[in-house]
Short mmCIF file of C-alpha atoms and ligand atoms in Angstrom, two decimals:
data_model
loop_
_atom_site.label_atom_id
_atom_site.label_comp_id
_atom_site.label_asym_id
_atom_site.label_seq_id
_atom_site.Cartn_x
_atom_site.Cartn_y
_atom_site.Cartn_z
CA PRO A 140 110.24 77.43 40.65
CA GLY A 141 110.41 74.66 43.57
CA ARG A 142 113.59 76.40 44.79
CA LYS A 143 112.02 79.86 44.94
CA GLN A 144 109.29 78.41 47.08
CA ASP A 145 111.67 77.02 49.57
CA ASN A 146 113.27 80.25 49.97
CA HIS A 147 110.11 81.90 50.63
CA LYS A 148 109.45 79.27 53.23
CA ILE A 149 112.64 80.01 54.94
CA ASP A 150 111.75 83.78 55.11
CA TRP A 151 108.46 83.12 56.48
CA HIS A 152 109.88 81.14 59.34
CA LEU A 153 112.73 83.56 60.14
CA PRO A 154 111.60 86.95 59.17
CA THR A 155 113.66 89.05 61.43
CA ILE A 156 117.11 87.66 60.91
CA SER A 157 118.78 89.94 58.74
CA SER A 158 122.31 89.99 59.93
CA SER A 159 124.41 87.57 61.90
CA ALA A 160 124.35 90.13 64.71
CA SER A 161 120.68 89.76 65.12
CA ALA A 162 120.96 85.89 64.84
CA HIS A 163 123.51 86.02 67.71
CA HIS A 164 121.15 88.14 69.66
CA MET A 165 118.35 85.84 69.23
CA SER A 166 120.42 82.78 70.02
CA ARG A 167 121.38 84.40 73.32
CA GLU A 168 117.75 85.02 74.16
CA LEU A 169 116.94 81.57 73.32
CA PHE A 170 119.80 80.38 75.68
CA VAL A 171 118.62 82.47 78.49
CA LEU A 172 115.15 81.28 78.20
CA THR A 173 116.29 77.69 78.00
CA TYR A 174 118.31 78.23 81.17
CA GLY A 175 115.21 79.54 82.95
CA ALA A 176 113.30 76.41 81.76
CA LEU A 177 116.26 74.23 83.10
CA VAL A 178 115.97 75.92 86.48
CA ALA A 179 112.37 75.71 86.70
CA GLN A 180 112.56 71.94 85.81
CA LEU A 181 115.15 71.39 88.37
CA CYS A 182 112.94 73.22 91.14
CA LYS A 183 110.19 70.75 90.28
CA ASP A 184 112.59 67.82 90.70
CA TYR A 185 114.20 68.93 93.86
CA GLU A 186 112.45 70.39 96.89
CA LYS A 187 115.62 71.64 98.66
CA ASP A 188 117.17 74.63 97.17
CA GLU A 189 120.69 73.35 97.98
CA ASP A 190 120.00 70.36 95.89
CA VAL A 191 119.10 72.47 92.93
CA ASN A 192 122.27 74.67 93.37
CA THR A 193 124.35 71.52 93.62
CA CYS A 194 122.90 70.16 90.45
CA LEU A 195 123.35 73.39 88.50
CA ASP A 196 126.95 73.54 89.73
CA ARG A 197 127.76 69.92 88.60
CA MET A 198 125.94 70.54 85.03
CA GLY A 199 128.18 73.78 84.76
CA TYR A 200 131.37 71.87 85.79
CA GLY A 201 130.58 69.40 82.77
CA ILE A 202 130.03 72.32 80.43
CA GLY A 203 133.21 74.19 81.77
CA VAL A 204 135.45 71.11 81.23
CA ARG A 205 134.43 71.04 77.58
CA LEU A 206 134.17 74.86 77.02
CA ILE A 207 137.76 75.74 77.89
CA GLU A 208 138.92 74.20 74.57
CA ASP A 209 136.65 76.36 72.53
CA PHE A 210 137.64 79.29 74.87
CA LEU A 211 141.44 78.83 74.31
CA ALA A 212 141.02 78.23 70.54
CA ARG A 213 138.84 81.30 70.02
CA SER A 214 140.58 83.75 72.18
CA ALA A 215 144.10 82.75 71.47
CA VAL A 216 145.17 84.06 74.79
CA LYS A 217 148.55 83.49 76.27
CA LYS A 218 149.17 81.49 79.41
CA CYS A 219 148.35 83.56 82.46
CA ARG A 220 151.19 84.16 84.92
CA SER A 221 149.28 84.96 87.99
CA TYR A 222 145.92 84.50 89.54
CA SER A 223 144.96 88.03 89.00
CA GLU A 224 145.74 87.73 85.30
CA THR A 225 143.54 84.70 85.24
CA ALA A 226 140.67 86.48 87.15
CA GLU A 227 140.90 89.30 84.65
CA MET A 228 140.95 86.98 81.59
CA ILE A 229 137.91 85.31 82.95
CA ALA A 230 136.09 88.68 83.27
CA GLN A 231 137.30 90.49 80.31
CA VAL A 232 137.64 87.87 77.74
CA ALA A 233 135.49 84.78 78.75
CA PHE A 234 132.48 86.61 80.10
CA LYS A 235 132.54 89.17 77.36
CA MET A 236 132.85 86.32 74.56
CA TYR A 237 129.98 84.00 76.10
CA LEU A 238 127.83 86.30 77.99
CA GLY A 239 128.43 89.82 76.43
CA VAL A 240 129.12 91.52 79.76
CA THR A 241 132.34 92.44 81.37
CA PRO A 242 132.36 92.08 85.18
CA SER A 243 134.63 94.16 87.24
CA VAL A 244 137.46 92.33 89.17
CA SER A 245 138.79 92.90 92.58
CA CYS A 246 141.22 91.12 94.55
CA THR A 247 139.68 90.41 98.03
CA SER A 248 142.64 88.80 100.05
CA ALA A 249 145.94 89.92 101.01
CA THR A 250 147.60 86.73 99.73
CA GLY A 251 146.20 87.42 96.15
CA ASP A 252 144.34 84.08 95.73
CA GLU A 253 140.82 85.51 96.20
CA PHE A 254 138.92 87.55 93.55
CA SER A 255 135.41 88.90 93.25
CA LEU A 256 133.64 89.40 89.82
CA ILE A 257 131.18 91.99 90.07
CA LEU A 258 128.31 91.93 87.61
CA ASP A 259 126.00 95.13 87.23
CA LYS A 260 124.09 93.23 84.62
CA ASN A 261 123.63 89.67 84.53
CA PRO A 262 122.10 88.56 81.15
CA LEU A 263 121.09 85.23 82.43
CA VAL A 264 118.41 86.74 84.58
CA ASP A 265 116.97 89.07 81.82
CA PHE A 266 113.53 87.43 82.08
CA VAL A 267 113.46 86.80 85.83
CA GLU A 268 111.95 89.36 88.04
CA GLU A 269 112.54 87.87 91.58
CA LEU A 270 112.92 84.54 93.18
CA PRO A 271 109.58 83.08 94.66
CA ALA A 272 109.32 83.32 98.45
CA GLU A 273 110.00 79.61 98.85
CA ARG A 274 113.14 79.45 96.82
CA ALA A 275 114.92 82.07 99.06
CA SER A 276 118.19 79.93 98.90
CA LEU A 277 118.31 79.17 95.22
CA CYS A 278 121.48 80.35 93.47
CA TYR A 279 119.70 80.97 90.13
CA CYS A 280 122.99 81.29 88.16
CA ASN A 281 124.95 78.58 89.98
CA LEU A 282 125.67 76.96 86.53
CA LEU A 283 128.13 79.74 86.05
CA CYS A 284 130.22 78.82 89.04
CA GLY A 285 130.44 75.31 87.86
CA VAL A 286 131.44 76.51 84.38
CA ILE A 287 134.30 78.57 85.79
CA ARG A 288 135.50 75.81 88.15
CA GLY A 289 135.43 73.18 85.33
CA ALA A 290 137.25 75.41 82.96
CA LEU A 291 139.92 76.32 85.47
CA GLU A 292 140.53 72.76 86.39
CA MET A 293 141.27 71.97 82.84
CA VAL A 294 144.12 74.56 83.07
CA HIS A 295 145.45 73.01 86.14
CA LEU A 296 143.97 75.49 88.71
CA ALA A 297 141.80 74.19 91.53
CA ALA A 298 139.31 76.78 92.56
CA GLU A 299 136.29 77.29 94.75
CA VAL A 300 133.67 79.27 92.99
CA THR A 301 130.40 80.68 94.77
CA PHE A 302 127.89 83.38 94.57
CA LEU A 303 128.67 86.01 97.36
CA GLN A 304 125.81 88.34 96.46
CA ASP A 305 122.85 88.21 94.10
CA LYS A 306 120.75 90.94 92.88
CA LEU A 307 117.90 88.42 92.70
CA LYS A 308 118.17 87.97 96.38
CA GLY A 309 117.88 91.86 96.97
CA ASP A 310 121.71 92.39 97.11
CA ALA A 311 123.02 95.67 95.50
CA VAL A 312 125.18 93.86 93.04
CA THR A 313 125.81 90.32 91.72
CA GLU A 314 129.15 89.10 93.09
CA ILE A 315 130.93 85.82 92.20
CA GLY A 316 133.83 84.85 94.42
CA ILE A 317 136.81 82.85 93.09
CA ILE A 318 139.28 81.32 95.53
CA PHE A 319 142.17 79.70 93.92
CA LEU A 320 143.17 76.70 95.80
CA ARG A 321 146.33 75.30 94.18
CA LYS A 322 147.94 74.60 91.06
CA THR A 323 147.84 71.10 89.81
CA GLU A 324 150.63 69.66 87.89
CA ASP A 325 150.01 67.73 84.63
CA LYS A 326 153.37 67.18 82.79
CA LYS A 327 151.50 65.35 79.78
CA HIS A 328 149.28 68.27 78.81
CA LYS A 329 151.53 71.38 79.29
CA ARG A 330 150.29 74.24 77.16
CA ASN A 331 153.04 75.68 75.04
CA LYS A 332 153.56 79.45 75.52
C1 MYR B 401 146.03 79.94 81.05
O1 MYR B 401 146.60 80.56 81.83
O2 MYR B 401 146.29 78.70 80.54
C2 MYR B 401 144.60 80.50 80.59
C3 MYR B 401 143.63 80.53 81.68
C4 MYR B 401 142.38 80.94 81.19
C5 MYR B 401 141.17 80.41 82.03
C6 MYR B 401 139.98 80.98 81.57
C7 MYR B 401 138.95 80.24 82.28
C8 MYR B 401 137.76 80.50 81.46
C9 MYR B 401 136.30 80.47 82.12
C10 MYR B 401 135.16 80.38 81.23
C11 MYR B 401 133.94 80.95 82.08
C12 MYR B 401 132.92 81.42 81.11
C13 MYR B 401 131.73 82.00 81.91
C14 MYR B 401 130.69 82.50 80.99
#
């Protein structure tokens, strides 16, 4: 009888979770709200938007450095042979996997080392209406740039990742720019295949 009561208690606390899909959905909402709380806290801690942006980028970098292992394990993707393949993989596989959206990719330089990821929909800002007037230079989603930069560094690609356009700032789309700087060698940790 004790056990039945326990089950009842669990139902009471989590009444809406009936499938793993809705659990997934809820955890994404929780993540997005938590991210908003993080940005709000950083805005309290730092007066200058640039400092908040830097902090978000650094935190993202730390996440990206760890996330790459999860990404490679779960996606089982092959090694990319070009920057454009890598950019497509970030958009089509990584963004889809972690954020549930697929940005479109375009190459923005004749030399083939600069790319734009265009997001029509950015789930990280689902609960944000607009930036407050005094936070006009805030890159609200700057964590994402750091995540990409950190993850790329772990596969020996140095890159510069920044927001070029942001719907939150009134731009028509949200655009993340990736500039591949160089390939870094690491003989000890070559990925096979
Ligand atoms: C390889 O060539 O070794 C594979 C390269 C894959 C790089 C993928 C980088 C993942 C970036 C994760 C970003 C997540 C943003 C939500």
